[in-house]
Amino acid sequence: MALVGVLALQGSFNEHIAALRRLGVKGVEIRKPEQLETVASLIIPGGESTTMAKLAEYHNLFPALREFVKMGKPVWGTCAGLIFLANKATGQKIGGQELIGGLDCTVHRNFFGSQIRSFEAELAVPELAAKEGGPEVFRGVFIRAPAILDVGPEVKVLADYLVPSNEALDSNSAVEAQEENTGSEKKVIVAVRQRNLLATAFHPELTADTRWHSYFLKMATETGEEASSSIVAVGADLNLDQQPKIDLPIFQ
């Protein structure tokens, strides 16, 4: 059981740790660059992406996070975490935000609009079902969610979402989606994998279905990055320097 880091600057990191615990895996909160040396893989949770970026910059985390990605260690970004991993982001606030990069895609930060436009949808997930079993669909929870507008040749699409023609989107995101689709229906990508990187626009940690977490855990073995020094069972004591949690809005 590999020790998994969960970036704990802000957002739904507790929910990810709880999901890992249900799989018998220890998740540890990461707030400092040196703590990344103790983990074999990392989850970047959903949250308020601009706030998370400012906190990461304050703690000088970006250089260490980029090096973690370059080393080939598995990293999974959910919602705001997807934005962090993208090489390019549109629809950002004035001044933009710093990105980790590494994932060859363009993401629209608030594609589906404001929080009142949050929704749940059944997503076809054939690869997830083939590797983890269970139904061929996954109930995706989208909260002020981003969407992937395009991907590079090395990026594998794991799930997409057909936007209903009557669904109101942010005006800019609707225009960009129409430019990416030749038909009247708007299809956007909501889950991808590129080598050691996994990204979902939705929140698997807010459901009882742990298949995405199990899929991610197996990526450590597939990429050959699981180290014996990072094997910790649930309940083991960790002497990591913890900082107080920051009580800020959860979703990006």
mmCIF file of N, CA, C and O in Angstrom, residues 44-100:
data_model
loop_
_atom_site.group_PDB
_atom_site.id
_atom_site.type_symbol
_atom_site.label_atom_id
_atom_site.label_comp_id
_atom_site.label_asym_id
_atom_site.label_seq_id
_atom_site.Cartn_x
_atom_site.Cartn_y
_atom_site.Cartn_z
ATOM 1 N N ILE A 44 -3.903 16.257 -6.469
ATOM 2 C CA ILE A 44 -4.178 17.686 -6.325
ATOM 3 C C ILE A 44 -5.695 17.836 -6.370
ATOM 4 O O ILE A 44 -6.321 17.600 -7.405
ATOM 5 N N PRO A 45 -6.324 18.212 -5.269
ATOM 6 C CA PRO A 45 -7.785 18.159 -5.176
ATOM 7 C C PRO A 45 -8.475 19.338 -5.841
ATOM 8 O O PRO A 45 -7.848 20.311 -6.274
ATOM 9 N N GLY A 46 -9.799 19.244 -5.877
ATOM 10 C CA GLY A 46 -10.605 20.379 -6.294
ATOM 11 C C GLY A 46 -10.590 21.436 -5.214
ATOM 12 O O GLY A 46 -10.381 21.144 -4.026
ATOM 13 N N GLY A 47 -10.803 22.666 -5.615
ATOM 14 C CA GLY A 47 -10.802 23.791 -4.693
ATOM 15 C C GLY A 47 -10.936 25.072 -5.489
ATOM 16 O O GLY A 47 -11.301 25.055 -6.655
ATOM 17 N N GLU A 48 -10.641 26.189 -4.873
ATOM 18 C CA GLU A 48 -10.638 27.473 -5.569
ATOM 19 C C GLU A 48 -9.263 27.621 -6.187
ATOM 20 O O GLU A 48 -8.279 27.860 -5.491
ATOM 21 N N SER A 49 -9.171 27.461 -7.495
ATOM 22 C CA SER A 49 -7.870 27.297 -8.154
ATOM 23 C C SER A 49 -6.956 28.507 -7.982
ATOM 24 O O SER A 49 -5.746 28.358 -7.803
ATOM 25 N N THR A 50 -7.521 29.720 -8.035
ATOM 26 C CA THR A 50 -6.686 30.910 -7.876
ATOM 27 C C THR A 50 -6.122 30.984 -6.460
ATOM 28 O O THR A 50 -4.935 31.287 -6.256
ATOM 29 N N THR A 51 -6.946 30.692 -5.475
ATOM 30 C CA THR A 51 -6.486 30.687 -4.079
ATOM 31 C C THR A 51 -5.422 29.624 -3.866
ATOM 32 O O THR A 51 -4.389 29.873 -3.224
ATOM 33 N N MET A 52 -5.649 28.432 -4.415
ATOM 34 C CA MET A 52 -4.668 27.363 -4.282
ATOM 35 C C MET A 52 -3.335 27.757 -4.910
ATOM 36 O O MET A 52 -2.260 27.479 -4.363
ATOM 37 N N ALA A 53 -3.389 28.419 -6.064
ATOM 38 C CA ALA A 53 -2.161 28.836 -6.745
ATOM 39 C C ALA A 53 -1.396 29.865 -5.917
ATOM 40 O O ALA A 53 -0.162 29.810 -5.815
ATOM 41 N N LYS A 54 -2.125 30.801 -5.314
ATOM 42 C CA LYS A 54 -1.466 31.818 -4.482
ATOM 43 C C LYS A 54 -0.804 31.187 -3.263
ATOM 44 O O LYS A 54 0.306 31.565 -2.876
ATOM 45 N N LEU A 55 -1.479 30.215 -2.650
ATOM 46 C CA LEU A 55 -0.909 29.534 -1.480
ATOM 47 C C LEU A 55 0.291 28.679 -1.875
ATOM 48 O O LEU A 55 1.294 28.616 -1.155
ATOM 49 N N ALA A 56 0.209 28.024 -3.036
ATOM 50 C CA ALA A 56 1.338 27.225 -3.515
ATOM 51 C C ALA A 56 2.546 28.113 -3.798
ATOM 52 O O ALA A 56 3.688 27.743 -3.504
ATOM 53 N N GLU A 57 2.286 29.278 -4.358
ATOM 54 C CA GLU A 57 3.379 30.219 -4.619
ATOM 55 C C GLU A 57 3.975 30.718 -3.299
ATOM 56 O O GLU A 57 5.194 30.825 -3.162
ATOM 57 N N TYR A 58 3.120 31.011 -2.333
ATOM 58 C CA TYR A 58 3.587 31.497 -1.027
ATOM 59 C C TYR A 58 4.498 30.474 -0.352
ATOM 60 O O TYR A 58 5.513 30.828 0.257
ATOM 61 N N HIS A 59 4.161 29.200 -0.472
ATOM 62 C CA HIS A 59 4.952 28.134 0.155
ATOM 63 C C HIS A 59 6.061 27.610 -0.763
ATOM 64 O O HIS A 59 6.696 26.604 -0.443
ATOM 65 N N ASN A 60 6.265 28.288 -1.906
ATOM 66 C CA ASN A 60 7.321 27.922 -2.855
ATOM 67 C C ASN A 60 7.195 26.472 -3.298
ATOM 68 O O ASN A 60 8.180 25.742 -3.430
ATOM 69 N N LEU A 61 5.972 26.059 -3.591
ATOM 70 C CA LEU A 61 5.705 24.669 -3.968
ATOM 71 C C LEU A 61 5.844 24.399 -5.462
ATOM 72 O O LEU A 61 6.086 23.262 -5.863
ATOM 73 N N PHE A 62 5.699 25.414 -6.288
ATOM 74 C CA PHE A 62 5.665 25.163 -7.728
ATOM 75 C C PHE A 62 6.917 24.485 -8.277
ATOM 76 O O PHE A 62 6.808 23.525 -9.061
ATOM 77 N N PRO A 63 8.128 24.915 -7.909
ATOM 78 C CA PRO A 63 9.316 24.209 -8.428
ATOM 79 C C PRO A 63 9.327 22.734 -8.041
ATOM 80 O O PRO A 63 9.649 21.863 -8.869
ATOM 81 N N ALA A 64 8.970 22.423 -6.796
ATOM 82 C CA ALA A 64 8.966 21.027 -6.342
ATOM 83 C C ALA A 64 7.858 20.228 -7.026
ATOM 84 O O ALA A 64 8.045 19.052 -7.359
ATOM 85 N N LEU A 65 6.702 20.839 -7.244
ATOM 86 C CA LEU A 65 5.603 20.151 -7.918
ATOM 87 C C LEU A 65 5.961 19.848 -9.373
ATOM 88 O O LEU A 65 5.681 18.758 -9.883
ATOM 89 N N ARG A 66 6.595 20.803 -10.038
ATOM 90 C CA ARG A 66 7.007 20.561 -11.432
ATOM 91 C C ARG A 66 8.052 19.459 -11.504
ATOM 92 O O ARG A 66 8.028 18.620 -12.418
ATOM 93 N N GLU A 67 8.973 19.431 -10.558
ATOM 94 C CA GLU A 67 9.996 18.392 -10.545
ATOM 95 C C GLU A 67 9.367 17.030 -10.276
ATOM 96 O O GLU A 67 9.777 16.023 -10.862
ATOM 97 N N PHE A 68 8.376 16.991 -9.401
ATOM 98 C CA PHE A 68 7.653 15.751 -9.092
ATOM 99 C C PHE A 68 7.035 15.178 -10.364
ATOM 100 O O PHE A 68 7.119 13.972 -10.639
ATOM 101 N N VAL A 69 6.413 16.054 -11.166
ATOM 102 C CA VAL A 69 5.808 15.624 -12.433
ATOM 103 C C VAL A 69 6.881 15.133 -13.396
ATOM 104 O O VAL A 69 6.743 14.078 -14.035
ATOM 105 N N LYS A 70 7.970 15.890 -13.524
ATOM 106 C CA LYS A 70 9.037 15.543 -14.463
ATOM 107 C C LYS A 70 9.713 14.221 -14.103
ATOM 108 O O LYS A 70 10.207 13.507 -14.981
ATOM 109 N N MET A 71 9.721 13.871 -12.808
ATOM 110 C CA MET A 71 10.313 12.616 -12.368
ATOM 111 C C MET A 71 9.475 11.406 -12.784
ATOM 112 O O MET A 71 9.920 10.264 -12.631
ATOM 113 N N GLY A 72 8.282 11.648 -13.271
ATOM 114 C CA GLY A 72 7.423 10.557 -13.716
ATOM 115 C C GLY A 72 6.576 9.954 -12.621
ATOM 116 O O GLY A 72 5.953 8.906 -12.828
ATOM 117 N N LYS A 73 6.514 10.601 -11.469
ATOM 118 C CA LYS A 73 5.676 10.083 -10.391
ATOM 119 C C LYS A 73 4.208 10.375 -10.714
ATOM 120 O O LYS A 73 3.875 11.421 -11.267
ATOM 121 N N PRO A 74 3.313 9.449 -10.384
ATOM 122 C CA PRO A 74 1.896 9.642 -10.704
ATOM 123 C C PRO A 74 1.299 10.848 -9.987
ATOM 124 O O PRO A 74 1.490 11.033 -8.781
ATOM 125 N N VAL A 75 0.586 11.671 -10.744
ATOM 126 C CA VAL A 75 -0.108 12.839 -10.195
ATOM 127 C C VAL A 75 -1.509 12.860 -10.781
ATOM 128 O O VAL A 75 -1.694 12.709 -11.992
ATOM 129 N N TRP A 76 -2.491 13.049 -9.919
ATOM 130 C CA TRP A 76 -3.894 13.113 -10.335
ATOM 131 C C TRP A 76 -4.464 14.456 -9.910
ATOM 132 O O TRP A 76 -4.427 14.809 -8.734
ATOM 133 N N GLY A 77 -4.998 15.189 -10.863
ATOM 134 C CA GLY A 77 -5.658 16.452 -10.560
ATOM 135 C C GLY A 77 -7.149 16.350 -10.782
ATOM 136 O O GLY A 77 -7.599 15.922 -11.849
ATOM 137 N N THR A 78 -7.942 16.720 -9.769
ATOM 138 C CA THR A 78 -9.395 16.738 -9.911
ATOM 139 C C THR A 78 -9.874 18.187 -9.903
ATOM 140 O O THR A 78 -9.508 18.963 -9.031
ATOM 141 N N CYS A 79 -10.699 18.531 -10.868
ATOM 142 C CA CYS A 79 -11.296 19.856 -10.975
ATOM 143 C C CYS A 79 -10.207 20.937 -10.989
ATOM 144 O O CYS A 79 -9.518 21.094 -11.986
ATOM 145 N N ALA A 80 -10.008 21.677 -9.903
ATOM 146 C CA ALA A 80 -8.943 22.679 -9.869
ATOM 147 C C ALA A 80 -7.581 22.043 -10.104
ATOM 148 O O ALA A 80 -6.684 22.657 -10.695
ATOM 149 N N GLY A 81 -7.409 20.798 -9.662
ATOM 150 C CA GLY A 81 -6.153 20.093 -9.892
ATOM 151 C C GLY A 81 -5.891 19.851 -11.366
ATOM 152 O O GLY A 81 -4.740 19.866 -11.819
ATOM 153 N N LEU A 82 -6.955 19.634 -12.139
ATOM 154 C CA LEU A 82 -6.836 19.525 -13.590
ATOM 155 C C LEU A 82 -6.277 20.816 -14.165
ATOM 156 O O LEU A 82 -5.383 20.801 -15.024
ATOM 157 N N ILE A 83 -6.792 21.941 -13.711
ATOM 158 C CA ILE A 83 -6.302 23.239 -14.189
ATOM 159 C C ILE A 83 -4.816 23.384 -13.885
ATOM 160 O O ILE A 83 -4.039 23.837 -14.733
ATOM 161 N N PHE A 84 -4.398 23.006 -12.697
ATOM 162 C CA PHE A 84 -2.993 23.082 -12.295
ATOM 163 C C PHE A 84 -2.095 22.307 -13.262
ATOM 164 O O PHE A 84 -0.996 22.754 -13.592
ATOM 165 N N LEU A 85 -2.543 21.122 -13.696
ATOM 166 C CA LEU A 85 -1.702 20.249 -14.502
ATOM 167 C C LEU A 85 -1.675 20.631 -15.978
ATOM 168 O O LEU A 85 -0.754 20.221 -16.703
ATOM 169 N N ALA A 86 -2.654 21.391 -16.442
ATOM 170 C CA ALA A 86 -2.739 21.719 -17.858
ATOM 171 C C ALA A 86 -1.585 22.610 -18.302
ATOM 172 O O ALA A 86 -1.099 23.454 -17.543
ATOM 173 N N ASN A 87 -1.167 22.421 -19.547
ATOM 174 C CA ASN A 87 -0.144 23.300 -20.118
ATOM 175 C C ASN A 87 -0.701 24.684 -20.429
ATOM 176 O O ASN A 87 0.030 25.677 -20.426
ATOM 177 N N LYS A 88 -2.022 24.735 -20.700
ATOM 178 C CA LYS A 88 -2.642 26.012 -21.049
ATOM 179 C C LYS A 88 -4.028 26.081 -20.448
ATOM 180 O O LYS A 88 -4.779 25.108 -20.489
ATOM 181 N N ALA A 89 -4.379 27.246 -19.882
ATOM 182 C CA ALA A 89 -5.707 27.450 -19.303
ATOM 183 C C ALA A 89 -6.300 28.744 -19.834
ATOM 184 O O ALA A 89 -5.617 29.767 -19.924
ATOM 185 N N THR A 90 -7.573 28.688 -20.193
ATOM 186 C CA THR A 90 -8.302 29.881 -20.623
ATOM 187 C C THR A 90 -9.400 30.169 -19.607
ATOM 188 O O THR A 90 -9.698 29.361 -18.735
ATOM 189 N N GLY A 91 -10.014 31.349 -19.759
ATOM 190 C CA GLY A 91 -11.098 31.719 -18.857
ATOM 191 C C GLY A 91 -10.637 32.016 -17.447
ATOM 192 O O GLY A 91 -11.420 31.930 -16.496
ATOM 193 N N GLN A 92 -9.380 32.388 -17.287
ATOM 194 C CA GLN A 92 -8.851 32.676 -15.960
ATOM 195 C C GLN A 92 -9.248 34.075 -15.501
ATOM 196 O O GLN A 92 -9.653 34.919 -16.302
ATOM 197 N N LYS A 93 -9.091 34.320 -14.206
ATOM 198 C CA LYS A 93 -9.336 35.641 -13.660
ATOM 199 C C LYS A 93 -8.254 36.604 -14.151
ATOM 200 O O LYS A 93 -7.210 36.183 -14.644
ATOM 201 N N ILE A 94 -8.506 37.888 -14.011
ATOM 202 C CA ILE A 94 -7.540 38.897 -14.440
ATOM 203 C C ILE A 94 -6.203 38.644 -13.747
ATOM 204 O O ILE A 94 -6.145 38.462 -12.535
ATOM 205 N N GLY A 95 -5.138 38.636 -14.529
ATOM 206 C CA GLY A 95 -3.820 38.358 -13.977
ATOM 207 C C GLY A 95 -3.418 36.906 -14.089
ATOM 208 O O GLY A 95 -2.251 36.567 -13.968
ATOM 209 N N GLY A 96 -4.416 36.023 -14.347
ATOM 210 C CA GLY A 96 -4.123 34.609 -14.515
ATOM 211 C C GLY A 96 -3.641 33.947 -13.238
ATOM 212 O O GLY A 96 -3.759 34.497 -12.139
ATOM 213 N N GLN A 97 -3.082 32.752 -13.379
ATOM 214 C CA GLN A 97 -2.531 32.029 -12.249
ATOM 215 C C GLN A 97 -1.406 31.140 -12.735
ATOM 216 O O GLN A 97 -1.346 30.767 -13.904
ATOM 217 N N GLU A 98 -0.516 30.817 -11.833
ATOM 218 C CA GLU A 98 0.605 29.957 -12.184
ATOM 219 C C GLU A 98 0.117 28.520 -12.315
ATOM 220 O O GLU A 98 -0.758 28.075 -11.569
ATOM 221 N N LEU A 99 0.704 27.792 -13.268
ATOM 222 C CA LEU A 99 0.346 26.403 -13.501
ATOM 223 C C LEU A 99 1.562 25.502 -13.304
ATOM 224 O O LEU A 99 2.694 25.942 -13.476
ATOM 225 N N ILE A 100 1.298 24.239 -12.973
ATOM 226 C CA ILE A 100 2.373 23.247 -12.896
ATOM 227 C C ILE A 100 2.734 22.791 -14.300
ATOM 228 O O ILE A 100 3.899 22.699 -14.668
#
